[in-house]
PDB file of C-alpha atoms and ligand atoms in Angstrom:
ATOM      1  CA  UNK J 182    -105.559  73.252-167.509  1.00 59.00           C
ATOM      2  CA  UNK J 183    -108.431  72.325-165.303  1.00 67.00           C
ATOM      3  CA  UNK J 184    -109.288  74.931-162.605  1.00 80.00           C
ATOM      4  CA  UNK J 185    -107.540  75.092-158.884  1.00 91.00           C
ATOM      5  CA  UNK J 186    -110.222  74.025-156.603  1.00 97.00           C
ATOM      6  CA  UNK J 187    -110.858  76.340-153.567  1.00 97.00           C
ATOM      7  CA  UNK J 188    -112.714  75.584-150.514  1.00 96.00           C
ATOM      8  CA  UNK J 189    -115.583  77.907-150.960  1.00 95.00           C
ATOM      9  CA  UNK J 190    -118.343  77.906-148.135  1.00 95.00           C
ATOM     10  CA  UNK J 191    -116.626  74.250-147.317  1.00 97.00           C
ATOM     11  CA  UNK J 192    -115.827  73.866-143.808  1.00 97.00           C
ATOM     12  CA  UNK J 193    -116.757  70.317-143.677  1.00 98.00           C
ATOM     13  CA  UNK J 194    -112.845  69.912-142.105  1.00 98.00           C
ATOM     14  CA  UNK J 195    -113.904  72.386-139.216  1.00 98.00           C
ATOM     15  CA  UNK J 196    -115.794  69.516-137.986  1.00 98.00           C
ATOM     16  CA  UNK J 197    -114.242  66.037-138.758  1.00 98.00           C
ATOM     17  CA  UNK J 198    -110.384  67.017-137.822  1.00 98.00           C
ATOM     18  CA  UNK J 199    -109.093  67.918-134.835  1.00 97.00           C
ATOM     19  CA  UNK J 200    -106.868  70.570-134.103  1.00 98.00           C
ATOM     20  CA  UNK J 201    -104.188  69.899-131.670  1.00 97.00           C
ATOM     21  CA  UNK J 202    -102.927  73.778-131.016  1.00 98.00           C
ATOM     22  CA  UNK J 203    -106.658  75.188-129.512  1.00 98.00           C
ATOM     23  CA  UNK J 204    -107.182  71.288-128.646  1.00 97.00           C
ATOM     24  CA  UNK J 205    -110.401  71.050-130.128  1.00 98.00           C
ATOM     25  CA  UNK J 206    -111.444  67.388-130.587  1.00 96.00           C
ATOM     26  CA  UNK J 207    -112.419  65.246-134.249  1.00 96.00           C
ATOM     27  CA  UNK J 208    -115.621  65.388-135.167  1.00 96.00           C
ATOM     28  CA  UNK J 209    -117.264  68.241-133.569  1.00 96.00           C
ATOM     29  CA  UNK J 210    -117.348  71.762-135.040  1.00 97.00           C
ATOM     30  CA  UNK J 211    -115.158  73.760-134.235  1.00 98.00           C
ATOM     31  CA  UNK J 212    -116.042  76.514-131.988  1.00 98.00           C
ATOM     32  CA  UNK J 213    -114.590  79.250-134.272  1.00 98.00           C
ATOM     33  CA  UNK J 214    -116.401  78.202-137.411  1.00 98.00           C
ATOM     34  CA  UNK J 215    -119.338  79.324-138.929  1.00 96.00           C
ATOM     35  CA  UNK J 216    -121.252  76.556-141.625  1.00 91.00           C
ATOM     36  CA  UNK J 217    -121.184  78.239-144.976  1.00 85.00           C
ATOM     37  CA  UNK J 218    -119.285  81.032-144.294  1.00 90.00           C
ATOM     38  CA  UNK J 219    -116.004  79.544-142.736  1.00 94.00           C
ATOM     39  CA  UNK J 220    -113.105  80.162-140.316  1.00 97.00           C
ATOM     40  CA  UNK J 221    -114.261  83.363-137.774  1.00 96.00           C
ATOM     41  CA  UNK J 222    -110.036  83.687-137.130  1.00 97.00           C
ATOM     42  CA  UNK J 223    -108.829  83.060-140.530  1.00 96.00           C
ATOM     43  CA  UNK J 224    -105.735  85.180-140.609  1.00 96.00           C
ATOM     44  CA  UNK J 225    -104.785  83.647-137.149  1.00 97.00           C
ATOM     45  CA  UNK J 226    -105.833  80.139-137.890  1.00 98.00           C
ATOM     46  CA  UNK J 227    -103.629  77.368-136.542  1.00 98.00           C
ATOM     47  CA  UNK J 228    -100.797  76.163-138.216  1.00 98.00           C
ATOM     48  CA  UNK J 229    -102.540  72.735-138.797  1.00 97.00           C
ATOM     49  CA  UNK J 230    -105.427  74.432-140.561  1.00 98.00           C
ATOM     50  CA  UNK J 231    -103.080  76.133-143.091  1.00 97.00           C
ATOM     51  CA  UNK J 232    -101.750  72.976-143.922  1.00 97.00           C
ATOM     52  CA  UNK J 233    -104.472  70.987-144.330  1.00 98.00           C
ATOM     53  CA  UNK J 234    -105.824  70.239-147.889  1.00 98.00           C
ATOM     54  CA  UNK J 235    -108.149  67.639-148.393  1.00 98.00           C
ATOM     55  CA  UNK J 236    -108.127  65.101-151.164  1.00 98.00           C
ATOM     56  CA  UNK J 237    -111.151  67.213-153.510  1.00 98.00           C
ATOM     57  CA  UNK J 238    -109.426  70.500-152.683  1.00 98.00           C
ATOM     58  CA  UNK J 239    -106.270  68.351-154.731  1.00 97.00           C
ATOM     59  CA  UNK J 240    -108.162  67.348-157.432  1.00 97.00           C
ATOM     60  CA  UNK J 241    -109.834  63.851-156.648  1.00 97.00           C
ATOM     61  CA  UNK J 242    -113.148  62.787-157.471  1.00 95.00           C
ATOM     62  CA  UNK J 243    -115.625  65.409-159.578  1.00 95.00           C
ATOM     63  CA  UNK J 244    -116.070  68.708-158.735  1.00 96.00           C
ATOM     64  CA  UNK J 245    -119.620  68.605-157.366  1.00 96.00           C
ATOM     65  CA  UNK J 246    -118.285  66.369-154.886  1.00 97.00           C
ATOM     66  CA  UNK J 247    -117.194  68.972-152.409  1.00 98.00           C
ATOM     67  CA  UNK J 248    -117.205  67.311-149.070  1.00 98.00           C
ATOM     68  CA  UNK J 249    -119.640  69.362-147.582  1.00 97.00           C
ATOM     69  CA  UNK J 250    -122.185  68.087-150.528  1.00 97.00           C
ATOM     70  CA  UNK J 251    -120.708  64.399-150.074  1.00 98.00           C
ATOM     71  CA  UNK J 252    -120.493  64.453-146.099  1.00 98.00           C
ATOM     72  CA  UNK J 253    -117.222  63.119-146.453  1.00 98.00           C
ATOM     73  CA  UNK J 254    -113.908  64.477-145.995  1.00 98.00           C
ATOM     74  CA  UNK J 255    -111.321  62.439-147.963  1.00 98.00           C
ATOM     75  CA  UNK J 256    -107.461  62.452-146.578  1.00 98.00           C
ATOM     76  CA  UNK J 257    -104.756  59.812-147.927  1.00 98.00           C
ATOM     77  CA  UNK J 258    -101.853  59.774-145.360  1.00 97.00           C
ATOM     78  CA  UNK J 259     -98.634  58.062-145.930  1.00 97.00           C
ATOM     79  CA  UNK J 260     -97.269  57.139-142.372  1.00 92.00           C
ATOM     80  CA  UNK J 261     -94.828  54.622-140.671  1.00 88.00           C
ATOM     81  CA  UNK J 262     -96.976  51.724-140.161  1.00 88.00           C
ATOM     82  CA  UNK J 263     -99.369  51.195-142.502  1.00 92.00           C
ATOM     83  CA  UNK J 264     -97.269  53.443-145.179  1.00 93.00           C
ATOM     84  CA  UNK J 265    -100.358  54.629-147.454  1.00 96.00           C
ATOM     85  CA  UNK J 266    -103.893  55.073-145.642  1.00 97.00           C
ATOM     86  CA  UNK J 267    -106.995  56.832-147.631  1.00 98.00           C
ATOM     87  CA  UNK J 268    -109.013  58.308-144.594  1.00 98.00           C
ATOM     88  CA  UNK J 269    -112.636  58.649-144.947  1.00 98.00           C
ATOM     89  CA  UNK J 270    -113.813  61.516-142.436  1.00 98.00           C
ATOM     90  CA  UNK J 271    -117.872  61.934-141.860  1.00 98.00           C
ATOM     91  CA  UNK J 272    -118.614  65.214-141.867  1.00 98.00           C
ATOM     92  CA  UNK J 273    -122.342  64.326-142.244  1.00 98.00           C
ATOM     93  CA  UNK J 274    -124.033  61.712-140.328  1.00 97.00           C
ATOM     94  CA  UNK J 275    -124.787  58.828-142.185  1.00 98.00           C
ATOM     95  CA  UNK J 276    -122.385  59.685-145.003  1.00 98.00           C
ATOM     96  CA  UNK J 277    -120.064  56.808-144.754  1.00 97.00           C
ATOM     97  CA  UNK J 278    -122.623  53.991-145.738  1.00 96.00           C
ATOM     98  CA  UNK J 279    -123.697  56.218-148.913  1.00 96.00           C
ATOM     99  CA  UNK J 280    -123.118  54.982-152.388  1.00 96.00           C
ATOM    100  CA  UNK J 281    -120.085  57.500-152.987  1.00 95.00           C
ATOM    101  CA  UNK J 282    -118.360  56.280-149.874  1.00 96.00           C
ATOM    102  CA  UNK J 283    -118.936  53.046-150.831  1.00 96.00           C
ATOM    103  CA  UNK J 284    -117.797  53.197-154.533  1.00 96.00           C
ATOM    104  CA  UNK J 285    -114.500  55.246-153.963  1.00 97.00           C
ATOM    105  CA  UNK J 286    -113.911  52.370-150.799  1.00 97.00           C
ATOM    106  CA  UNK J 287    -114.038  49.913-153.454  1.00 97.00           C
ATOM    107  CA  UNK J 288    -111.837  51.629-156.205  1.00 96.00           C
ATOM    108  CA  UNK J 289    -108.991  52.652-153.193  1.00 97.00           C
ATOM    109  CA  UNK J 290    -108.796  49.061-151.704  1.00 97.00           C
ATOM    110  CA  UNK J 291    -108.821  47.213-155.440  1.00 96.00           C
ATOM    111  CA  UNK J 292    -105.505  49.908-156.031  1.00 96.00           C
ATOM    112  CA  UNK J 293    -104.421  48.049-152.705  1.00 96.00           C
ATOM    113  CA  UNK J 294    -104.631  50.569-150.137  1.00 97.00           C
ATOM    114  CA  UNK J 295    -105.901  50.932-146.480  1.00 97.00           C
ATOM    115  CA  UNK J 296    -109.028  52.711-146.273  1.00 97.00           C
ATOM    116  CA  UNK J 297    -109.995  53.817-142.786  1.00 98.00           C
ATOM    117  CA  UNK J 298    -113.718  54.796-142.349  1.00 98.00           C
ATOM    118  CA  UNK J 299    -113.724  57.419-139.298  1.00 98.00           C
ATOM    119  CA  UNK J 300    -116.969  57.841-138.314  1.00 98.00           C
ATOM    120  CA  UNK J 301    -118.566  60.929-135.913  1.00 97.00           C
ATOM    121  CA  UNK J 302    -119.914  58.767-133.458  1.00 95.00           C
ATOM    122  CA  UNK J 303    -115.544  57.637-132.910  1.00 96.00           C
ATOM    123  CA  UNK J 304    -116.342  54.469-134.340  1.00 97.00           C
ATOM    124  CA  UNK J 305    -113.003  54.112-136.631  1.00 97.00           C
ATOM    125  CA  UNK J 306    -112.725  50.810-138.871  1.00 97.00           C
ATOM    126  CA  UNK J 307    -110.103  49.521-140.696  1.00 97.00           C
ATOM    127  CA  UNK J 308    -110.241  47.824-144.157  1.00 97.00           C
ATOM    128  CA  UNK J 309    -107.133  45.663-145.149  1.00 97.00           C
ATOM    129  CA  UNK J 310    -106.831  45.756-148.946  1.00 96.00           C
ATOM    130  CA  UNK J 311    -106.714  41.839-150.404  1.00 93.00           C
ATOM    131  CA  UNK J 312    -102.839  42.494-151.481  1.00 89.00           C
ATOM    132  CA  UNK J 313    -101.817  43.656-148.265  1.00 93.00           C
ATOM    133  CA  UNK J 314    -101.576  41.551-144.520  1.00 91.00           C
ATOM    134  CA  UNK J 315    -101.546  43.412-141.300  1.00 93.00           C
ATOM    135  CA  UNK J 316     -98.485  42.563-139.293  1.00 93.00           C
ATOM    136  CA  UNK J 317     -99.607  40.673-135.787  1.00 95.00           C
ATOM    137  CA  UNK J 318     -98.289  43.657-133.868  1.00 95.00           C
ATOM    138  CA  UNK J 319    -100.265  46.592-135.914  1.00 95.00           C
ATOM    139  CA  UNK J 320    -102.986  44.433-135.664  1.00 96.00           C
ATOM    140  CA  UNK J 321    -102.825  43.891-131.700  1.00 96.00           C
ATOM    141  CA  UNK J 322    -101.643  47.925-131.446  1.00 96.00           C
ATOM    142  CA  UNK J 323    -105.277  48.581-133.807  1.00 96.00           C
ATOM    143  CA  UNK J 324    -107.497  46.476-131.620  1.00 97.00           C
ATOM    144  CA  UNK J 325    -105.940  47.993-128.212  1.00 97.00           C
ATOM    145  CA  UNK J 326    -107.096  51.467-129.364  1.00 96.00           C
ATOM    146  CA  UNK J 327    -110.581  50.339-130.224  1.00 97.00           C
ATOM    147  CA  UNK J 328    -110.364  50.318-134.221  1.00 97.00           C
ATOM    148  CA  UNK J 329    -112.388  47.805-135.565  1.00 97.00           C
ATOM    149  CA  UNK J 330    -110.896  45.599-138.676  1.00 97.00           C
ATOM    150  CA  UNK J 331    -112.360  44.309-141.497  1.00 96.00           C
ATOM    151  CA  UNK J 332    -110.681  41.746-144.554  1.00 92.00           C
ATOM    152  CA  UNK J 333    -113.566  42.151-146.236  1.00 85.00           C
ATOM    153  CA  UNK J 334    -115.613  45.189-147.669  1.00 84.00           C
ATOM    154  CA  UNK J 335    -119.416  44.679-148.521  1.00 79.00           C
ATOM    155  CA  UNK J 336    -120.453  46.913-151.612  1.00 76.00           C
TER     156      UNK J 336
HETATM  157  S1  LIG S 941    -112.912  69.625-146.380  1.00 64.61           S
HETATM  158 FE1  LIG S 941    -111.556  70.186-148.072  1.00 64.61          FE
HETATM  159  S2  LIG S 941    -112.751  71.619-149.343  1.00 64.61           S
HETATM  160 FE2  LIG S 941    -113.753  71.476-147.330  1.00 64.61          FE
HETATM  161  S3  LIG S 941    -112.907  73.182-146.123  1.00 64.61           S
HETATM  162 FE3  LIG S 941    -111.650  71.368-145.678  1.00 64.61          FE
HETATM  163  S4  LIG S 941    -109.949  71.441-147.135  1.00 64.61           S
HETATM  164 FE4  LIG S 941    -111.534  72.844-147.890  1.00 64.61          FE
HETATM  165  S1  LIG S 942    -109.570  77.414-136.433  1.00 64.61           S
HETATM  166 FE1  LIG S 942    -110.697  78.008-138.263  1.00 64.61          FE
HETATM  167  S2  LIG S 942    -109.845  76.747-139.940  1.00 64.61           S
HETATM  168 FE2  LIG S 942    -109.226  75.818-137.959  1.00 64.61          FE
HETATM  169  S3  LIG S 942    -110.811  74.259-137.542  1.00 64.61           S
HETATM  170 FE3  LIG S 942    -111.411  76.157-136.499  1.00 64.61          FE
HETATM  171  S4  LIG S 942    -112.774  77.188-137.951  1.00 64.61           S
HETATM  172 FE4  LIG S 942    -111.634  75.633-139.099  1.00 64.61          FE
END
């Protein structure tokens, strides 16, 4: 049985999530983390951070693809409107046009699933797998909140 993964000196989360209970913001660091070493409040961390588990910490992808190394935090969602979404969360700047992004973009929208690239800049784009159509409203809702959407992804 392969290994469980742990986070290690990871805290490539700390930066790209936000955390609604000490309202600190996506994509900026949070202010009680320290790169490499990790959470300065661990045993009081926020509910949310307990939770969280990112898709590498589950097993996907190789293990020397830790999203500190990769610069991108992975996160499939299944929620009401778009049912299942594979979130792409830079960590590092830059990261999301890199050949890893792009391949596992690729592999997740042939399997027919949303793949959101969220970038740090706030820039957030949408890519509509070729099985699946966006319903009017969604679409209207997505443009509203200043998500950009793409039918097509360039590899
Ligand atoms: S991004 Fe994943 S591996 Fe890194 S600290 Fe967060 S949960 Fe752990
Ligand atoms: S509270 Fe700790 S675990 Fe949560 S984002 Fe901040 S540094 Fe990371």
């Amino acid at each position: 049985m392969a290994k469980k993964r742990v986070c290690g000196a990871c805290t490539a989360c700390c930066k790209t999530h936000g955390v609604s209970e000490i309202k600190k913001l996506p994509g900026y660091l949070c202010a009680h983390c320290t790169i490499g070493t990790g959470c300065n409040i661990y045993k009081s961390r926020p509910q949310s951070c307990k939770d969280f588990q990112c898709d590498w910490l589950k097993g996907f992808g190789r293990k020397g693809q830790r999203p500190d190394k990769t610069g991108v935090v992975l996160d499939f969602v299944i929620g009401e409107v778009l049912r299942e979404l594979f979130q792409m969360w830079e960590a590092i700047e830059g990261a999301l046009g890199r050949r890893f992004t792009k391949i596992i973009t690729r592999d997740i929208l042939e399997a027919n699933i949303f793949v959101a690239h969220l970038y740090l800049s706030g820039k957030r784009v949408l890519f509509i797998p070729r099985g699946k159509i966006l319903h009017a409203d969604t679409r209207k809702q997505l443009v509203e909140e200043g998500v950009e959407i793409s039918s097509s992804f360039r590899f």
